[in-house]
Short mmCIF file of C-alpha atoms in Angstrom, two decimals:
data_model
loop_
_atom_site.label_atom_id
_atom_site.label_comp_id
_atom_site.label_asym_id
_atom_site.label_seq_id
_atom_site.Cartn_x
_atom_site.Cartn_y
_atom_site.Cartn_z
CA MET A 1 -18.85 185.03 -79.34
CA SER A 2 -20.49 182.32 -81.37
CA SER A 3 -21.17 178.94 -79.89
CA GLY A 4 -21.03 177.11 -83.19
CA SER A 5 -18.19 176.13 -85.42
CA GLY A 6 -17.58 179.63 -86.67
CA ALA A 7 -15.96 180.75 -89.84
CA ASP A 8 -12.30 180.43 -90.58
CA SER A 9 -11.84 183.91 -89.20
CA ALA A 10 -13.85 186.32 -87.16
CA PRO A 11 -13.73 190.09 -86.80
CA ALA A 12 -12.22 191.74 -83.80
CA PRO A 13 -14.68 192.00 -80.93
CA THR A 14 -16.73 195.14 -80.99
CA ALA A 15 -19.65 196.51 -79.08
CA HIS A 16 -21.79 196.86 -82.23
CA ASP A 17 -22.95 193.27 -82.00
CA SER A 18 -24.45 193.24 -78.56
CA PRO A 19 -24.28 189.82 -76.94
CA PRO A 20 -27.52 188.17 -75.98
CA ALA A 21 -28.77 188.67 -72.48
CA PRO A 22 -27.18 186.19 -70.08
CA ARG A 23 -29.27 183.06 -69.72
CA ARG A 24 -29.38 181.99 -66.10
CA SER A 25 -30.13 178.38 -65.34
CA SER A 26 -29.81 176.04 -62.42
CA MET A 27 -26.33 176.22 -60.91
CA PHE A 28 -26.02 172.41 -61.03
CA SER A 29 -28.11 171.64 -64.12
CA SER A 30 -25.41 169.61 -65.93
CA LEU A 31 -25.27 167.14 -63.02
CA LYS A 32 -28.60 165.75 -64.23
CA VAL A 33 -26.61 164.00 -66.98
CA ARG A 34 -25.57 160.56 -65.67
CA ASN A 35 -22.24 160.33 -67.50
CA TYR A 36 -21.20 163.81 -66.40
CA ARG A 37 -22.27 163.02 -62.82
CA LEU A 38 -19.94 159.98 -62.79
CA PHE A 39 -17.14 162.10 -64.24
CA PHE A 40 -17.76 164.89 -61.72
CA LEU A 41 -17.80 162.60 -58.66
CA GLY A 42 -14.66 160.79 -59.74
CA GLN A 43 -12.84 164.07 -60.25
CA VAL A 44 -13.86 165.32 -56.79
CA VAL A 45 -12.00 162.41 -55.18
CA SER A 46 -9.01 162.56 -57.53
CA ASN A 47 -8.67 166.34 -57.29
CA THR A 48 -8.65 166.12 -53.49
CA GLY A 49 -5.74 163.70 -53.71
CA THR A 50 -3.99 165.90 -56.25
CA TRP A 51 -4.15 168.91 -53.93
CA MET A 52 -2.84 166.79 -51.07
CA GLN A 53 0.13 165.80 -53.20
CA ARG A 54 0.79 169.38 -54.32
CA ILE A 55 1.02 170.61 -50.74
CA ALA A 56 3.09 167.63 -49.61
CA GLN A 57 5.39 167.86 -52.64
CA ASP A 58 6.16 171.54 -52.12
CA TRP A 59 6.74 171.06 -48.41
CA LEU A 60 8.93 168.00 -48.96
CA VAL A 61 11.16 169.84 -51.43
CA LEU A 62 11.44 172.84 -49.10
CA SER A 63 12.31 170.51 -46.21
CA LEU A 64 14.95 168.66 -48.24
CA THR A 65 16.63 171.75 -49.72
CA GLY A 66 15.54 174.86 -47.77
CA SER A 67 15.32 176.66 -51.10
CA SER A 68 12.39 178.45 -52.73
CA THR A 69 14.22 178.10 -56.03
CA ALA A 70 14.05 174.30 -55.66
CA VAL A 71 10.29 174.55 -55.14
CA GLY A 72 10.11 176.65 -58.30
CA ILE A 73 12.15 174.06 -60.22
CA THR A 74 9.76 171.31 -59.11
CA THR A 75 6.79 173.32 -60.34
CA ALA A 76 8.62 174.07 -63.58
CA LEU A 77 9.40 170.40 -64.22
CA GLN A 78 5.76 169.46 -63.71
CA PHE A 79 4.58 171.98 -66.29
CA LEU A 80 7.55 171.88 -68.68
CA PRO A 81 6.15 168.98 -70.77
CA MET A 82 3.01 171.00 -71.44
CA LEU A 83 5.17 173.85 -72.72
CA LEU A 84 7.26 171.55 -74.93
CA PHE A 85 4.70 169.03 -76.18
CA GLY A 86 1.30 170.55 -75.44
CA LEU A 87 0.39 171.24 -79.06
CA TYR A 88 1.25 167.70 -80.12
CA GLY A 89 -0.91 166.44 -77.27
CA GLY A 90 -3.80 168.44 -78.72
CA VAL A 91 -3.31 166.85 -82.14
CA LEU A 92 -3.45 163.39 -80.53
CA VAL A 93 -6.57 164.28 -78.56
CA ASP A 94 -8.41 165.39 -81.70
CA ARG A 95 -7.60 161.99 -83.24
CA LEU A 96 -8.24 159.74 -80.24
CA ARG A 97 -11.37 158.67 -78.42
CA LYS A 98 -11.34 160.66 -75.20
CA ARG A 99 -12.55 158.02 -72.75
CA PRO A 100 -9.84 155.37 -73.48
CA ALA A 101 -7.19 158.10 -73.53
CA LEU A 102 -8.25 159.27 -70.07
CA LEU A 103 -8.13 155.72 -68.71
CA VAL A 104 -4.45 155.55 -69.72
CA THR A 105 -3.41 159.00 -68.46
CA GLN A 106 -5.24 158.75 -65.13
CA SER A 107 -3.66 155.33 -64.49
CA ALA A 108 -0.19 156.70 -65.24
CA MET A 109 -0.57 159.58 -62.78
CA GLY A 110 -1.88 157.27 -60.08
CA LEU A 111 1.09 154.91 -60.45
CA THR A 112 3.53 157.84 -60.29
CA ALA A 113 2.03 158.99 -56.98
CA LEU A 114 2.26 155.46 -55.54
CA GLY A 115 5.92 155.24 -56.55
CA LEU A 116 6.73 158.52 -54.80
CA ALA A 117 4.82 157.30 -51.73
CA VAL A 118 6.96 154.14 -51.52
CA LEU A 119 10.20 156.16 -51.75
CA THR A 120 9.09 158.67 -49.11
CA LEU A 121 7.64 156.16 -46.62
CA SER A 122 10.75 153.98 -46.90
CA GLY A 123 13.00 156.95 -46.10
CA HIS A 124 14.91 156.80 -49.39
CA VAL A 125 13.42 159.85 -51.08
CA GLN A 126 15.78 162.47 -52.50
CA VAL A 127 14.96 165.73 -54.20
CA TRP A 128 15.77 164.32 -57.64
CA HIS A 129 13.11 161.65 -57.09
CA VAL A 130 10.55 164.42 -56.65
CA TYR A 131 11.84 166.14 -59.78
CA VAL A 132 11.41 162.92 -61.82
CA ALA A 133 7.91 162.31 -60.44
CA ALA A 134 6.87 165.88 -61.21
CA PHE A 135 8.15 165.57 -64.78
CA ALA A 136 6.37 162.21 -65.24
CA VAL A 137 3.05 163.71 -64.10
CA GLY A 138 3.66 166.57 -66.52
CA LEU A 139 4.11 164.13 -69.42
CA ALA A 140 0.77 162.46 -68.65
CA THR A 141 -0.86 165.88 -68.36
CA VAL A 142 0.09 166.72 -71.96
CA VAL A 143 -2.69 164.40 -73.14
CA ASP A 144 -4.83 164.28 -69.99
CA ASN A 145 -5.63 168.00 -69.77
CA PRO A 146 -6.92 168.66 -73.31
CA ALA A 147 -8.68 165.28 -73.27
CA ARG A 148 -10.52 166.07 -70.03
CA GLN A 149 -11.38 169.58 -71.16
CA SER A 150 -12.77 168.53 -74.54
CA PHE A 151 -14.44 165.37 -73.15
CA VAL A 152 -16.89 167.57 -71.24
CA SER A 153 -18.67 168.52 -74.47
CA GLU A 154 -19.16 164.83 -75.26
CA LEU A 155 -20.64 164.27 -71.80
CA VAL A 156 -23.19 167.11 -71.73
CA GLY A 157 -23.56 168.53 -75.24
CA PRO A 158 -23.47 172.21 -76.26
CA ASP A 159 -26.50 173.35 -74.24
CA GLN A 160 -24.91 172.49 -70.88
CA LEU A 161 -21.29 173.18 -71.79
CA GLN A 162 -20.96 176.56 -70.05
CA ASN A 163 -22.46 175.17 -66.85
CA ALA A 164 -20.36 171.99 -66.93
CA VAL A 165 -17.08 173.88 -67.50
CA SER A 166 -17.85 176.13 -64.54
CA LEU A 167 -18.79 173.17 -62.34
CA ASN A 168 -15.50 171.48 -63.28
CA SER A 169 -13.70 174.50 -61.85
CA ALA A 170 -15.94 174.46 -58.78
CA ASN A 171 -15.14 170.75 -58.46
CA PHE A 172 -11.42 171.45 -58.52
CA GLN A 173 -11.73 174.24 -55.98
CA SER A 174 -13.98 172.20 -53.67
CA ALA A 175 -11.25 169.59 -53.57
CA ARG A 176 -8.80 172.40 -52.92
CA LEU A 177 -10.69 173.18 -49.72
CA VAL A 178 -10.31 169.66 -48.40
CA GLY A 179 -6.96 168.59 -49.87
CA PRO A 180 -4.67 171.23 -48.30
CA ALA A 181 -6.35 170.89 -44.91
CA VAL A 182 -5.94 167.11 -44.88
CA ALA A 183 -2.40 167.41 -46.26
CA GLY A 184 -1.48 169.83 -43.47
CA LEU A 185 -2.73 167.36 -40.86
CA MET A 186 -0.88 164.48 -42.53
CA ILE A 187 2.39 166.40 -42.88
CA THR A 188 2.43 167.44 -39.24
CA GLY A 189 1.02 164.14 -37.98
CA VAL A 190 2.41 161.22 -40.00
CA GLY A 191 4.55 162.73 -42.79
CA THR A 192 4.35 163.59 -46.46
CA GLY A 193 4.52 160.01 -47.71
CA TRP A 194 0.97 159.25 -46.61
CA ALA A 195 -0.33 162.19 -48.66
CA PHE A 196 1.34 160.73 -51.76
CA LEU A 197 -0.20 157.33 -51.00
CA ALA A 198 -3.66 158.87 -50.60
CA ASN A 199 -3.31 160.61 -53.96
CA GLY A 200 -2.30 157.40 -55.71
CA LEU A 201 -5.32 155.56 -54.33
CA SER A 202 -7.67 158.45 -55.19
CA PHE A 203 -7.32 157.70 -58.91
CA VAL A 204 -9.46 154.59 -58.41
CA ALA A 205 -12.52 156.91 -58.34
CA PRO A 206 -12.18 158.56 -61.79
CA LEU A 207 -11.12 155.26 -63.36
CA THR A 208 -14.25 153.61 -61.98
CA GLY A 209 -16.42 156.48 -63.21
CA LEU A 210 -14.99 156.24 -66.73
CA LEU A 211 -15.59 152.47 -66.83
CA LEU A 212 -19.22 152.84 -65.65
CA MET A 213 -20.18 155.42 -68.29
CA ARG A 214 -22.76 154.55 -70.93
CA THR A 215 -20.94 155.14 -74.20
CA ARG A 216 -24.21 155.22 -76.19
CA GLU A 217 -25.22 158.36 -74.25
CA LEU A 218 -22.08 160.30 -75.20
CA HIS A 219 -22.57 163.14 -77.69
CA ALA A 220 -20.79 162.17 -80.88
CA VAL A 221 -17.97 164.51 -81.90
CA GLU A 222 -16.19 164.19 -85.23
CA ARG A 223 -12.59 163.12 -84.75
CA ALA A 224 -9.87 164.58 -86.91
CA PRO A 225 -8.39 162.02 -89.34
CA ARG A 226 -4.68 161.33 -89.28
CA GLY A 227 -2.94 163.65 -91.69
CA LYS A 228 -0.10 166.06 -92.27
CA GLY A 229 -0.14 169.69 -91.19
CA GLN A 230 -2.73 169.33 -88.43
CA LEU A 231 -0.60 171.25 -85.96
CA ARG A 232 -0.20 174.15 -88.40
CA GLU A 233 -3.91 173.95 -89.18
CA GLY A 234 -4.73 174.46 -85.50
CA LEU A 235 -2.37 177.43 -85.21
CA ARG A 236 -3.85 179.03 -88.34
CA TYR A 237 -7.34 178.54 -86.93
CA VAL A 238 -6.43 180.39 -83.73
CA ALA A 239 -4.52 183.07 -85.64
CA GLY A 240 -7.69 183.91 -87.58
CA ARG A 241 -9.81 184.31 -84.44
CA PRO A 242 -8.94 187.48 -82.45
CA GLU A 243 -11.29 186.51 -79.63
CA LEU A 244 -9.21 183.36 -79.13
CA ILE A 245 -5.80 184.98 -79.50
CA TRP A 246 -6.28 187.72 -76.92
CA THR A 247 -7.97 185.42 -74.43
CA ILE A 248 -5.03 183.00 -74.60
CA VAL A 249 -2.44 185.80 -74.41
CA LEU A 250 -4.00 187.35 -71.30
CA ALA A 251 -4.39 183.97 -69.60
CA GLY A 252 -0.73 183.29 -70.38
CA PHE A 253 0.52 186.48 -68.72
CA VAL A 254 -1.57 185.90 -65.61
CA SER A 255 -0.58 182.26 -65.22
CA THR A 256 3.12 182.78 -65.93
CA PHE A 257 3.68 185.69 -63.58
CA GLY A 258 0.73 185.74 -61.19
CA PHE A 259 -0.07 182.10 -60.41
CA ASN A 260 3.23 181.05 -58.78
CA PHE A 261 1.56 180.34 -55.46
CA PRO A 262 3.60 177.22 -54.59
CA VAL A 263 6.64 179.51 -54.46
CA TYR A 264 5.00 182.50 -52.79
CA LEU A 265 2.80 180.86 -50.16
CA SER A 266 5.39 178.39 -48.88
CA ALA A 267 7.91 181.24 -48.54
CA PHE A 268 5.40 183.50 -46.74
CA ALA A 269 4.59 180.70 -44.28
CA ASN A 270 8.18 179.60 -43.76
CA ASP A 271 10.24 182.81 -44.03
CA VAL A 272 7.98 185.84 -43.47
CA PHE A 273 5.54 184.67 -40.80
CA LYS A 274 7.59 181.64 -39.62
CA SER A 275 4.39 179.74 -38.94
CA GLY A 276 5.02 176.33 -40.55
CA ALA A 277 2.95 173.92 -42.65
CA GLY A 278 -0.30 174.79 -40.86
CA SER A 279 -0.32 178.34 -42.18
CA TYR A 280 0.70 177.19 -45.64
CA SER A 281 -2.33 174.91 -45.64
CA LEU A 282 -4.51 177.76 -44.32
CA PHE A 283 -3.42 180.10 -47.12
CA ASN A 284 -4.30 177.50 -49.75
CA THR A 285 -7.63 176.71 -48.08
CA LEU A 286 -8.74 180.35 -47.92
CA MET A 287 -7.69 180.89 -51.51
CA ALA A 288 -9.79 177.86 -52.42
CA VAL A 289 -12.82 179.39 -50.65
CA GLY A 290 -12.57 182.42 -52.91
CA SER A 291 -11.91 180.28 -55.97
CA LEU A 292 -14.96 178.14 -55.25
CA ALA A 293 -17.12 181.25 -54.93
CA GLY A 294 -15.78 182.53 -58.26
CA ALA A 295 -16.46 179.21 -59.99
CA LEU A 296 -20.03 178.95 -58.65
CA LEU A 297 -20.77 182.50 -59.73
CA ALA A 298 -19.49 181.61 -63.20
CA ALA A 299 -21.81 178.58 -63.26
CA ARG A 300 -24.79 180.95 -63.09
CA ARG A 301 -23.40 183.34 -65.66
CA GLY A 302 -25.01 182.93 -69.06
CA THR A 303 -22.12 184.15 -71.21
CA ALA A 304 -18.34 184.49 -71.00
CA ARG A 305 -17.40 188.06 -71.94
CA MET A 306 -14.06 189.64 -72.64
CA ARG A 307 -14.72 192.56 -70.30
CA VAL A 308 -15.31 190.11 -67.42
CA LEU A 309 -11.98 188.46 -68.21
CA ILE A 310 -10.10 191.77 -68.32
CA ALA A 311 -11.74 193.13 -65.16
CA GLY A 312 -10.98 189.90 -63.33
CA ALA A 313 -7.31 190.03 -64.34
CA VAL A 314 -6.94 193.67 -63.23
CA ALA A 315 -8.57 192.91 -59.88
CA PHE A 316 -6.44 189.78 -59.44
CA GLY A 317 -3.19 191.66 -60.02
CA THR A 318 -4.24 194.52 -57.74
CA MET A 319 -5.08 192.16 -54.88
CA GLU A 320 -1.71 190.44 -55.22
CA ILE A 321 0.04 193.78 -54.82
CA VAL A 322 -2.04 194.55 -51.72
CA ALA A 323 -1.28 191.10 -50.25
CA ALA A 324 2.46 191.59 -50.83
CA LEU A 325 2.31 194.62 -48.52
CA ALA A 326 0.19 192.94 -45.80
CA PRO A 327 1.93 193.41 -42.44
CA SER A 328 0.32 190.54 -40.52
CA LEU A 329 -0.36 186.85 -41.09
CA TRP A 330 -4.12 187.18 -40.62
CA LEU A 331 -4.50 190.08 -43.04
CA PHE A 332 -2.45 188.20 -45.62
CA ALA A 333 -4.56 185.09 -45.07
CA LEU A 334 -7.84 186.98 -45.50
CA LEU A 335 -6.63 188.45 -48.79
CA MET A 336 -6.24 184.94 -50.19
CA ALA A 337 -10.03 184.68 -50.65
CA PRO A 338 -10.46 187.61 -53.10
CA ILE A 339 -7.24 186.60 -54.89
CA GLY A 340 -8.71 183.14 -55.37
CA MET A 341 -12.06 184.52 -56.54
CA PHE A 342 -10.61 186.87 -59.16
CA GLY A 343 -8.05 184.28 -60.28
CA MET A 344 -10.86 181.77 -60.83
CA THR A 345 -12.85 184.40 -62.74
CA VAL A 346 -9.94 184.67 -65.18
CA ASN A 347 -9.56 180.89 -65.42
CA VAL A 348 -13.24 179.97 -65.91
CA THR A 349 -14.05 182.86 -68.24
CA ALA A 350 -11.08 182.11 -70.49
CA ASN A 351 -11.72 178.36 -70.50
CA SER A 352 -15.44 178.49 -71.20
CA SER A 353 -15.23 181.23 -73.83
CA ILE A 354 -12.59 179.28 -75.76
CA GLN A 355 -14.55 176.02 -75.64
CA MET A 356 -17.81 177.66 -76.65
CA THR A 357 -16.23 179.54 -79.55
CA THR A 358 -14.16 176.71 -81.04
CA ASP A 359 -15.17 174.24 -83.74
CA PRO A 360 -15.56 170.79 -82.05
CA ALA A 361 -13.16 169.21 -84.57
CA MET A 362 -10.47 171.73 -83.53
CA ARG A 363 -11.24 171.78 -79.81
CA GLY A 364 -8.45 169.43 -78.75
CA ARG A 365 -5.79 171.49 -80.50
CA VAL A 366 -7.17 174.84 -79.35
CA MET A 367 -7.56 173.65 -75.76
CA ALA A 368 -4.05 172.20 -75.90
CA LEU A 369 -2.71 175.58 -77.00
CA TYR A 370 -4.64 177.28 -74.21
CA MET A 371 -3.46 174.77 -71.60
CA MET A 372 0.09 174.97 -72.95
CA VAL A 373 0.10 178.71 -72.43
CA PHE A 374 -1.89 178.68 -69.18
CA MET A 375 -0.05 175.78 -67.52
CA GLY A 376 3.14 175.74 -69.55
CA GLY A 377 3.96 179.28 -68.50
CA ALA A 378 4.91 177.91 -65.08
CA PRO A 379 8.31 176.57 -66.27
CA LEU A 380 9.16 180.15 -67.23
CA GLY A 381 7.54 181.97 -64.34
CA ALA A 382 8.22 179.67 -61.38
CA PRO A 383 12.06 179.79 -61.49
CA ILE A 384 11.92 183.56 -62.00
CA ALA A 385 9.55 183.91 -59.05
CA GLY A 386 11.81 181.65 -56.97
CA TRP A 387 14.90 183.68 -57.89
CA ILE A 388 13.23 187.01 -57.06
CA THR A 389 12.02 185.52 -53.76
CA ASP A 390 15.48 184.28 -52.80
CA ALA A 391 17.25 187.48 -53.96
CA TYR A 392 14.84 190.27 -52.99
CA GLY A 393 12.27 188.65 -50.73
CA VAL A 394 8.90 187.03 -51.30
CA ARG A 395 7.04 190.34 -50.95
CA ALA A 396 8.87 191.68 -54.01
CA GLY A 397 8.13 188.49 -55.95
CA LEU A 398 4.40 188.53 -55.23
CA ALA A 399 4.11 192.26 -55.98
CA ALA A 400 5.94 191.82 -59.29
CA GLY A 401 3.52 189.08 -60.33
CA GLY A 402 0.57 191.31 -59.53
CA VAL A 403 1.97 194.25 -61.48
CA VAL A 404 2.59 192.14 -64.60
CA SER A 405 -0.94 190.64 -64.46
CA ALA A 406 -2.67 194.00 -64.10
CA VAL A 407 -0.55 195.76 -66.74
CA ALA A 408 -1.12 192.92 -69.22
CA ALA A 409 -4.90 193.14 -68.73
CA VAL A 410 -4.98 196.92 -69.21
CA SER A 411 -2.70 196.72 -72.26
CA ILE A 412 -4.86 194.06 -73.95
CA ALA A 413 -7.99 196.09 -73.18
CA LEU A 414 -6.44 199.09 -74.93
CA VAL A 415 -5.40 196.98 -77.93
CA LEU A 416 -8.92 195.56 -78.26
CA ALA A 417 -10.39 199.03 -77.97
CA ARG A 418 -8.13 200.31 -80.74
CA VAL A 419 -8.74 197.33 -83.04
CA GLY A 420 -12.48 197.46 -82.49
CA ASN A 421 -12.69 201.28 -82.73
CA LEU A 422 -14.06 201.47 -79.19
CA ARG A 423 -13.71 203.92 -76.35
CA LEU A 424 -13.77 203.37 -72.61
CA THR A 425 -16.71 204.70 -70.62
CA VAL A 426 -17.27 204.71 -66.88
CA CYS A 427 -20.78 205.29 -65.54
CA TRP A 428 -22.92 204.57 -62.52
CA ARG A 429 -25.72 202.03 -62.74
CA ARG A 430 -27.88 201.05 -59.78
CA GLY A 431 -25.40 202.63 -57.43
CA HIS A 432 -22.36 200.77 -58.80
CA PRO A 433 -19.61 201.85 -61.20
CA GLN A 434 -19.75 200.18 -64.61
CA VAL A 435 -16.84 200.06 -67.04
CA ARG A 436 -17.72 199.43 -70.68
CA PHE A 437 -16.27 199.68 -74.16
CA VAL A 438 -18.66 201.41 -76.58
CA PRO A 439 -18.30 202.37 -80.28
CA ARG A 440 -16.67 205.70 -81.00
CA GLU A 441 -19.11 208.21 -82.34
CA ARG A 442 -18.40 209.03 -85.98
CA GLU A 443 -19.16 212.43 -87.21
CA GLN A 444 -21.46 212.50 -90.18
CA LEU A 445 -20.24 215.03 -92.70
CA ALA A 446 -22.96 216.70 -94.64
CA THR A 447 -22.26 217.39 -98.27
CA VAL A 448 -23.91 220.00 -100.39
CA ALA A 449 -24.63 219.15 -103.94
#
């Protein structure tokens, strides 16, 4: 995949054009950039608060209603705005300066968390309050997500982009290690309201980081002028790039059907193992350990390849099926680590390959489309997962998500092989199996004059 602007269209990926050898650099090289370091540190604090709120929000809804479907509805409402308005958010991001836009969106999410904290601590919270707060956060996310994703290139430039994108994921997963653990202690000790309060206050860190940045050190990126047809222009751009289309499609299947962990993990803790909020926090923490490992491995990887994405999705779906059949709490908990690692492989590989392949002037719209599919699939998948869990049991729901993820990955691999005139080969290299797509051999027909 090219790292430049690219042409209006690109051929289907083939093995004829061998990618350059992966360039390995320092795992934390992008942190040498002052502006990115401020951004990174602010996000560590804010992401920790966000994970605390996610755990507390799911547990509060389950406590108020006793329904996994209600948890699914909450998740759906939080991601529904991305599904409905995500593309328009991308158009705005391509027009706006990223730093001021992030100051507005981060402030809005912080105020929403503080409002929910007041309602919960005062004892007046009802489930519809949580629904409204989740939807409000989703509205802010419509602009915040593509702005944050595309702002990274302005912070570090193209040379450090792959490393910075991977470290962003590692950042999020590091916070995921701390947030659920602290949330579990707060829920059992003082109640969910304090977790909401902590999240609201955590937004002071990214806001401070944004205000302290040196704007003269940002890498200038051409902003799209206001005009008609920019949304259609973005869709046409993606439609002409097969490497973008299939990456987004696969990420969409995995996120919609495989990433419904708020529904699955709360139900496993509450209904299957009957172990309470502590186990729910443990499941999320162990999954974060695996996710962090996957993100750090991606930070050292020189390129983002389609075969890595497909292999990660197949492994992710397979591990979900195995976890659905786990007979004991501890075996299920241990399986959370590889699920997290392979899930993060899908996430980071898709994210970085899209950013590195997209024209900077189109990046907001393309990232908005990707985030709309990746995050906006939750409004479709979460209620379905909740219904399957309530009707047939959480084991059936988790297994179904794994099957869909794995089948989607294999199907897309076969489509790419057919389009690119490739064939699948399996061989052993240095004692390990290696799966590759290679060009089909074409018979040369000799002609006699």
